[in-house]
PDB file of C-alpha atoms in Angstrom:
ATOM      1  CA  UNK A   1      12.983  13.410  61.358  1.00 83.00           C
ATOM      2  CA  UNK A   2      14.520  10.211  60.123  1.00 89.00           C
ATOM      3  CA  UNK A   3      14.026   6.489  60.556  1.00 89.00           C
ATOM      4  CA  UNK A   4      13.383   3.107  58.999  1.00 89.00           C
ATOM      5  CA  UNK A   5      10.028   1.818  57.801  1.00 88.00           C
ATOM      6  CA  UNK A   6       8.657  -1.565  56.795  1.00 88.00           C
ATOM      7  CA  UNK A   7       5.434  -2.214  54.905  1.00 87.00           C
ATOM      8  CA  UNK A   8       3.584  -5.412  54.028  1.00 89.00           C
ATOM      9  CA  UNK A   9       1.074  -5.392  51.168  1.00 85.00           C
ATOM     10  CA  UNK A  10      -2.171  -7.388  50.981  1.00 90.00           C
ATOM     11  CA  UNK A  11      -4.839  -7.969  48.314  1.00 89.00           C
ATOM     12  CA  UNK A  12      -2.579  -7.189  45.349  1.00 85.00           C
ATOM     13  CA  UNK A  13      -1.002  -4.366  47.375  1.00 84.00           C
ATOM     14  CA  UNK A  14      -4.240  -2.352  47.606  1.00 90.00           C
ATOM     15  CA  UNK A  15      -3.926  -2.502  51.412  1.00 93.00           C
ATOM     16  CA  UNK A  16      -0.718  -2.096  53.382  1.00 92.00           C
ATOM     17  CA  UNK A  17       0.390  -2.289  57.004  1.00 95.00           C
ATOM     18  CA  UNK A  18       3.328  -0.015  57.800  1.00 94.00           C
ATOM     19  CA  UNK A  19       5.524   0.130  60.915  1.00 95.00           C
ATOM     20  CA  UNK A  20       7.961   3.030  61.355  1.00 93.00           C
ATOM     21  CA  UNK A  21      10.581   4.062  63.891  1.00 94.00           C
ATOM     22  CA  UNK A  22      10.917   7.854  63.608  1.00 93.00           C
ATOM     23  CA  UNK A  23      13.663   9.753  65.426  1.00 95.00           C
ATOM     24  CA  UNK A  24      13.589  13.501  65.861  1.00 89.00           C
ATOM     25  CA  UNK A  25      15.686  15.875  67.911  1.00 90.00           C
ATOM     26  CA  UNK A  26      14.616  19.323  68.986  1.00 84.00           C
ATOM     27  CA  UNK A  27      15.517  21.878  71.601  1.00 85.00           C
ATOM     28  CA  UNK A  28      16.360  25.421  72.413  1.00 83.00           C
ATOM     29  CA  UNK A  29      19.117  27.575  73.838  1.00 85.00           C
ATOM     30  CA  UNK A  30      19.016  30.906  75.555  1.00 82.00           C
ATOM     31  CA  UNK A  31      21.249  33.080  77.661  1.00 81.00           C
ATOM     32  CA  UNK A  32      21.452  36.438  79.266  1.00 80.00           C
ATOM     33  CA  UNK A  33      23.692  38.934  80.974  1.00 76.00           C
ATOM     34  CA  UNK A  34      22.540  40.880  84.004  1.00 75.00           C
ATOM     35  CA  UNK A  35      23.554  44.348  85.062  1.00 72.00           C
ATOM     36  CA  UNK A  36      25.117  45.193  88.430  1.00 72.00           C
ATOM     37  CA  UNK A  37      22.852  45.089  91.498  1.00 73.00           C
ATOM     38  CA  UNK A  38      21.620  48.333  93.092  1.00 75.00           C
ATOM     39  CA  UNK A  39      24.001  49.997  95.626  1.00 76.00           C
ATOM     40  CA  UNK A  40      21.936  48.907  98.665  1.00 79.00           C
ATOM     41  CA  UNK A  41      22.061  45.202  97.634  1.00 75.00           C
ATOM     42  CA  UNK A  42      23.487  43.073 100.511  1.00 75.00           C
ATOM     43  CA  UNK A  43      22.474  39.492  99.546  1.00 75.00           C
ATOM     44  CA  UNK A  44      24.804  36.807  98.102  1.00 72.00           C
ATOM     45  CA  UNK A  45      26.372  37.704  94.756  1.00 69.00           C
ATOM     46  CA  UNK A  46      23.741  37.756  92.004  1.00 71.00           C
ATOM     47  CA  UNK A  47      24.028  36.099  88.610  1.00 66.00           C
ATOM     48  CA  UNK A  48      25.995  38.063  86.070  1.00 78.00           C
ATOM     49  CA  UNK A  49      25.528  35.656  83.106  1.00 78.00           C
ATOM     50  CA  UNK A  50      23.613  32.468  82.472  1.00 82.00           C
ATOM     51  CA  UNK A  51      23.278  30.059  79.542  1.00 84.00           C
ATOM     52  CA  UNK A  52      20.798  27.211  79.206  1.00 87.00           C
ATOM     53  CA  UNK A  53      20.709  24.557  76.475  1.00 87.00           C
ATOM     54  CA  UNK A  54      17.967  21.917  76.251  1.00 87.00           C
ATOM     55  CA  UNK A  55      17.842  19.047  73.767  1.00 88.00           C
ATOM     56  CA  UNK A  56      15.153  16.387  73.468  1.00 87.00           C
ATOM     57  CA  UNK A  57      15.518  13.043  71.721  1.00 89.00           C
ATOM     58  CA  UNK A  58      12.149  11.697  70.617  1.00 88.00           C
ATOM     59  CA  UNK A  59      11.232   8.280  69.185  1.00 91.00           C
ATOM     60  CA  UNK A  60       7.830   7.753  67.589  1.00 92.00           C
ATOM     61  CA  UNK A  61       6.655   4.290  66.538  1.00 95.00           C
ATOM     62  CA  UNK A  62       3.509   4.481  64.375  1.00 96.00           C
ATOM     63  CA  UNK A  63       1.608   1.430  63.129  1.00 97.00           C
ATOM     64  CA  UNK A  64      -0.513   2.381  60.106  1.00 96.00           C
ATOM     65  CA  UNK A  65      -3.075   0.721  57.883  1.00 96.00           C
ATOM     66  CA  UNK A  66      -2.952   2.165  54.336  1.00 95.00           C
ATOM     67  CA  UNK A  67      -5.248   1.977  51.336  1.00 96.00           C
ATOM     68  CA  UNK A  68      -3.880   2.564  47.810  1.00 94.00           C
ATOM     69  CA  UNK A  69      -6.331   3.882  45.207  1.00 94.00           C
ATOM     70  CA  UNK A  70      -4.552   2.414  42.170  1.00 90.00           C
ATOM     71  CA  UNK A  71      -3.086  -0.978  41.292  1.00 85.00           C
ATOM     72  CA  UNK A  72       0.481  -1.776  42.267  1.00 81.00           C
ATOM     73  CA  UNK A  73       1.559  -1.713  38.624  1.00 81.00           C
ATOM     74  CA  UNK A  74       0.675   1.997  38.309  1.00 84.00           C
ATOM     75  CA  UNK A  75       3.524   4.505  38.256  1.00 86.00           C
ATOM     76  CA  UNK A  76       1.735   6.725  40.780  1.00 91.00           C
ATOM     77  CA  UNK A  77      -0.662   5.626  43.515  1.00 91.00           C
ATOM     78  CA  UNK A  78      -2.414   7.973  45.938  1.00 96.00           C
ATOM     79  CA  UNK A  79      -3.019   6.549  49.407  1.00 96.00           C
ATOM     80  CA  UNK A  80      -4.725   7.255  52.717  1.00 97.00           C
ATOM     81  CA  UNK A  81      -3.896   5.667  56.040  1.00 96.00           C
ATOM     82  CA  UNK A  82      -4.632   5.723  59.719  1.00 97.00           C
ATOM     83  CA  UNK A  83      -3.328   4.114  62.882  1.00 97.00           C
ATOM     84  CA  UNK A  84      -1.792   4.674  66.278  1.00 97.00           C
ATOM     85  CA  UNK A  85       1.595   5.877  67.476  1.00 95.00           C
ATOM     86  CA  UNK A  86       3.654   5.587  70.664  1.00 93.00           C
ATOM     87  CA  UNK A  87       6.195   8.306  71.561  1.00 90.00           C
ATOM     88  CA  UNK A  88       9.088   8.157  74.045  1.00 89.00           C
ATOM     89  CA  UNK A  89      11.130  11.273  74.839  1.00 87.00           C
ATOM     90  CA  UNK A  90      14.247  12.085  76.836  1.00 88.00           C
ATOM     91  CA  UNK A  91      15.338  15.648  77.542  1.00 87.00           C
ATOM     92  CA  UNK A  92      18.737  16.841  78.745  1.00 88.00           C
ATOM     93  CA  UNK A  93      19.294  20.364  80.033  1.00 88.00           C
ATOM     94  CA  UNK A  94      22.675  21.944  80.682  1.00 87.00           C
ATOM     95  CA  UNK A  95      22.928  25.237  82.601  1.00 86.00           C
ATOM     96  CA  UNK A  96      26.015  27.386  83.029  1.00 85.00           C
ATOM     97  CA  UNK A  97      25.949  30.348  85.411  1.00 83.00           C
ATOM     98  CA  UNK A  98      28.462  33.004  86.407  1.00 79.00           C
ATOM     99  CA  UNK A  99      28.111  35.060  89.571  1.00 76.00           C
ATOM    100  CA  UNK A 100      29.185  38.676  90.013  1.00 73.00           C
ATOM    101  CA  UNK A 101      32.918  38.873  90.758  1.00 71.00           C
ATOM    102  CA  UNK A 102      33.436  35.143  90.030  1.00 72.00           C
ATOM    103  CA  UNK A 103      35.188  34.109  86.803  1.00 71.00           C
ATOM    104  CA  UNK A 104      34.438  30.398  87.193  1.00 74.00           C
ATOM    105  CA  UNK A 105      31.510  28.667  85.562  1.00 74.00           C
ATOM    106  CA  UNK A 106      29.003  26.770  87.696  1.00 79.00           C
ATOM    107  CA  UNK A 107      27.526  23.962  85.619  1.00 79.00           C
ATOM    108  CA  UNK A 108      24.493  21.815  86.226  1.00 82.00           C
ATOM    109  CA  UNK A 109      22.993  19.073  84.119  1.00 82.00           C
ATOM    110  CA  UNK A 110      19.728  17.246  84.475  1.00 82.00           C
ATOM    111  CA  UNK A 111      17.718  14.863  82.360  1.00 82.00           C
ATOM    112  CA  UNK A 112      14.151  13.658  82.342  1.00 80.00           C
ATOM    113  CA  UNK A 113      12.079  11.167  80.392  1.00 80.00           C
ATOM    114  CA  UNK A 114       8.397  11.026  79.659  1.00 77.00           C
ATOM    115  CA  UNK A 115       6.394   7.862  79.798  1.00 74.00           C
ATOM    116  CA  UNK A 116       4.898   6.644  76.578  1.00 86.00           C
ATOM    117  CA  UNK A 117       2.557   9.121  74.910  1.00 88.00           C
ATOM    118  CA  UNK A 118      -0.076   7.526  72.685  1.00 91.00           C
ATOM    119  CA  UNK A 119      -1.729   9.215  69.736  1.00 92.00           C
ATOM    120  CA  UNK A 120      -3.791   8.678  66.606  1.00 96.00           C
ATOM    121  CA  UNK A 121      -2.319   9.259  63.129  1.00 96.00           C
ATOM    122  CA  UNK A 122      -3.837  10.030  59.733  1.00 97.00           C
ATOM    123  CA  UNK A 123      -1.670  10.077  56.597  1.00 97.00           C
ATOM    124  CA  UNK A 124      -2.236  11.069  52.960  1.00 97.00           C
ATOM    125  CA  UNK A 125       0.228  10.910  50.112  1.00 95.00           C
ATOM    126  CA  UNK A 126       1.188   9.438  46.794  1.00 95.00           C
ATOM    127  CA  UNK A 127       3.639   6.705  45.835  1.00 91.00           C
ATOM    128  CA  UNK A 128       5.713   7.696  42.783  1.00 91.00           C
ATOM    129  CA  UNK A 129       7.535   4.834  41.155  1.00 84.00           C
ATOM    130  CA  UNK A 130      10.647   5.448  39.130  1.00 75.00           C
ATOM    131  CA  UNK A 131      13.397   3.478  37.465  1.00 71.00           C
ATOM    132  CA  UNK A 132      15.654   0.921  39.097  1.00 72.00           C
ATOM    133  CA  UNK A 133      12.978  -0.240  41.566  1.00 74.00           C
ATOM    134  CA  UNK A 134      13.084   3.084  43.385  1.00 83.00           C
ATOM    135  CA  UNK A 135       9.894   4.745  44.643  1.00 85.00           C
ATOM    136  CA  UNK A 136       9.158   7.925  46.588  1.00 89.00           C
ATOM    137  CA  UNK A 137       6.258   8.684  48.927  1.00 89.00           C
ATOM    138  CA  UNK A 138       5.693  12.390  49.597  1.00 94.00           C
ATOM    139  CA  UNK A 139       3.120  12.533  52.385  1.00 94.00           C
ATOM    140  CA  UNK A 140       1.451  14.619  55.055  1.00 96.00           C
ATOM    141  CA  UNK A 141       0.773  13.206  58.525  1.00 95.00           C
ATOM    142  CA  UNK A 142      -1.480  14.519  61.235  1.00 96.00           C
ATOM    143  CA  UNK A 143      -1.051  13.212  64.782  1.00 94.00           C
ATOM    144  CA  UNK A 144      -3.363  13.909  67.702  1.00 93.00           C
ATOM    145  CA  UNK A 145      -1.600  13.083  70.965  1.00 89.00           C
ATOM    146  CA  UNK A 146      -3.597  11.826  73.936  1.00 85.00           C
ATOM    147  CA  UNK A 147      -1.938  14.213  76.404  1.00 75.00           C
ATOM    148  CA  UNK A 148       0.457  17.155  76.486  1.00 66.00           C
ATOM    149  CA  UNK A 149       4.109  16.279  76.706  1.00 61.00           C
ATOM    150  CA  UNK A 150       5.884  17.589  79.768  1.00 58.00           C
ATOM    151  CA  UNK A 151       8.393  19.083  77.313  1.00 65.00           C
ATOM    152  CA  UNK A 152       5.847  21.477  75.837  1.00 65.00           C
ATOM    153  CA  UNK A 153       4.977  19.569  72.670  1.00 72.00           C
ATOM    154  CA  UNK A 154       1.420  20.368  71.537  1.00 79.00           C
ATOM    155  CA  UNK A 155      -1.487  17.938  71.218  1.00 87.00           C
ATOM    156  CA  UNK A 156      -1.725  18.469  67.430  1.00 90.00           C
ATOM    157  CA  UNK A 157       1.247  17.668  65.205  1.00 90.00           C
ATOM    158  CA  UNK A 158       1.503  18.001  61.410  1.00 93.00           C
ATOM    159  CA  UNK A 159       4.476  16.592  59.509  1.00 92.00           C
ATOM    160  CA  UNK A 160       5.374  16.769  55.823  1.00 93.00           C
ATOM    161  CA  UNK A 161       7.787  14.046  54.805  1.00 90.00           C
ATOM    162  CA  UNK A 162       9.338  12.107  51.967  1.00 90.00           C
ATOM    163  CA  UNK A 163       9.786   8.370  52.172  1.00 86.00           C
ATOM    164  CA  UNK A 164      11.769   6.363  49.665  1.00 82.00           C
ATOM    165  CA  UNK A 165      11.911   2.674  48.970  1.00 79.00           C
ATOM    166  CA  UNK A 166      14.029   0.189  47.031  1.00 74.00           C
ATOM    167  CA  UNK A 167      11.383  -2.354  46.183  1.00 65.00           C
ATOM    168  CA  UNK A 168      11.521  -5.878  44.833  1.00 53.00           C
ATOM    169  CA  UNK A 169       8.227  -5.318  42.958  1.00 53.00           C
ATOM    170  CA  UNK A 170       8.307  -5.387  39.160  1.00 50.00           C
ATOM    171  CA  UNK A 171       8.508  -1.988  37.515  1.00 45.00           C
ATOM    172  CA  UNK A 172       6.878  -0.618  34.341  1.00 46.00           C
ATOM    173  CA  UNK A 173       9.502   1.062  32.206  1.00 41.00           C
TER     174      UNK A 173
END
């Protein structure tokens, strides 16, 4: 997953409001070859090989409120946060099939989108400040989606991530 983030700090940066745009891509591929039909088979030619590839592009836009347990001048600051997230997904599936006795490929392509999924997010992590106004935020996020995605994504989602930031805040060296 990858994407930009913006955060505004309040009350000497003890509280923050963060807005992200997270992109992730996932999918699967599978294929198979089928043996010859039985001798008494009289229907149209059966499949001899098939390949299917599905890819989903997903955008998640969480809006989080965060609380930092240490002052902004500290070199490390644990935080907790919570908020809501909206997810939009688009899936594309490509199928290639070969029929018995036919050396040409028969291709099909379809795509589908899901309406916005809405979920609740909880986040925990620590901000680690380094030199040259650079900081890192290793964090764990838990998302509970309001409904199952039509693309088989589960209701519960756990992500481990690393954010980084080039900040204009003064640094302790």
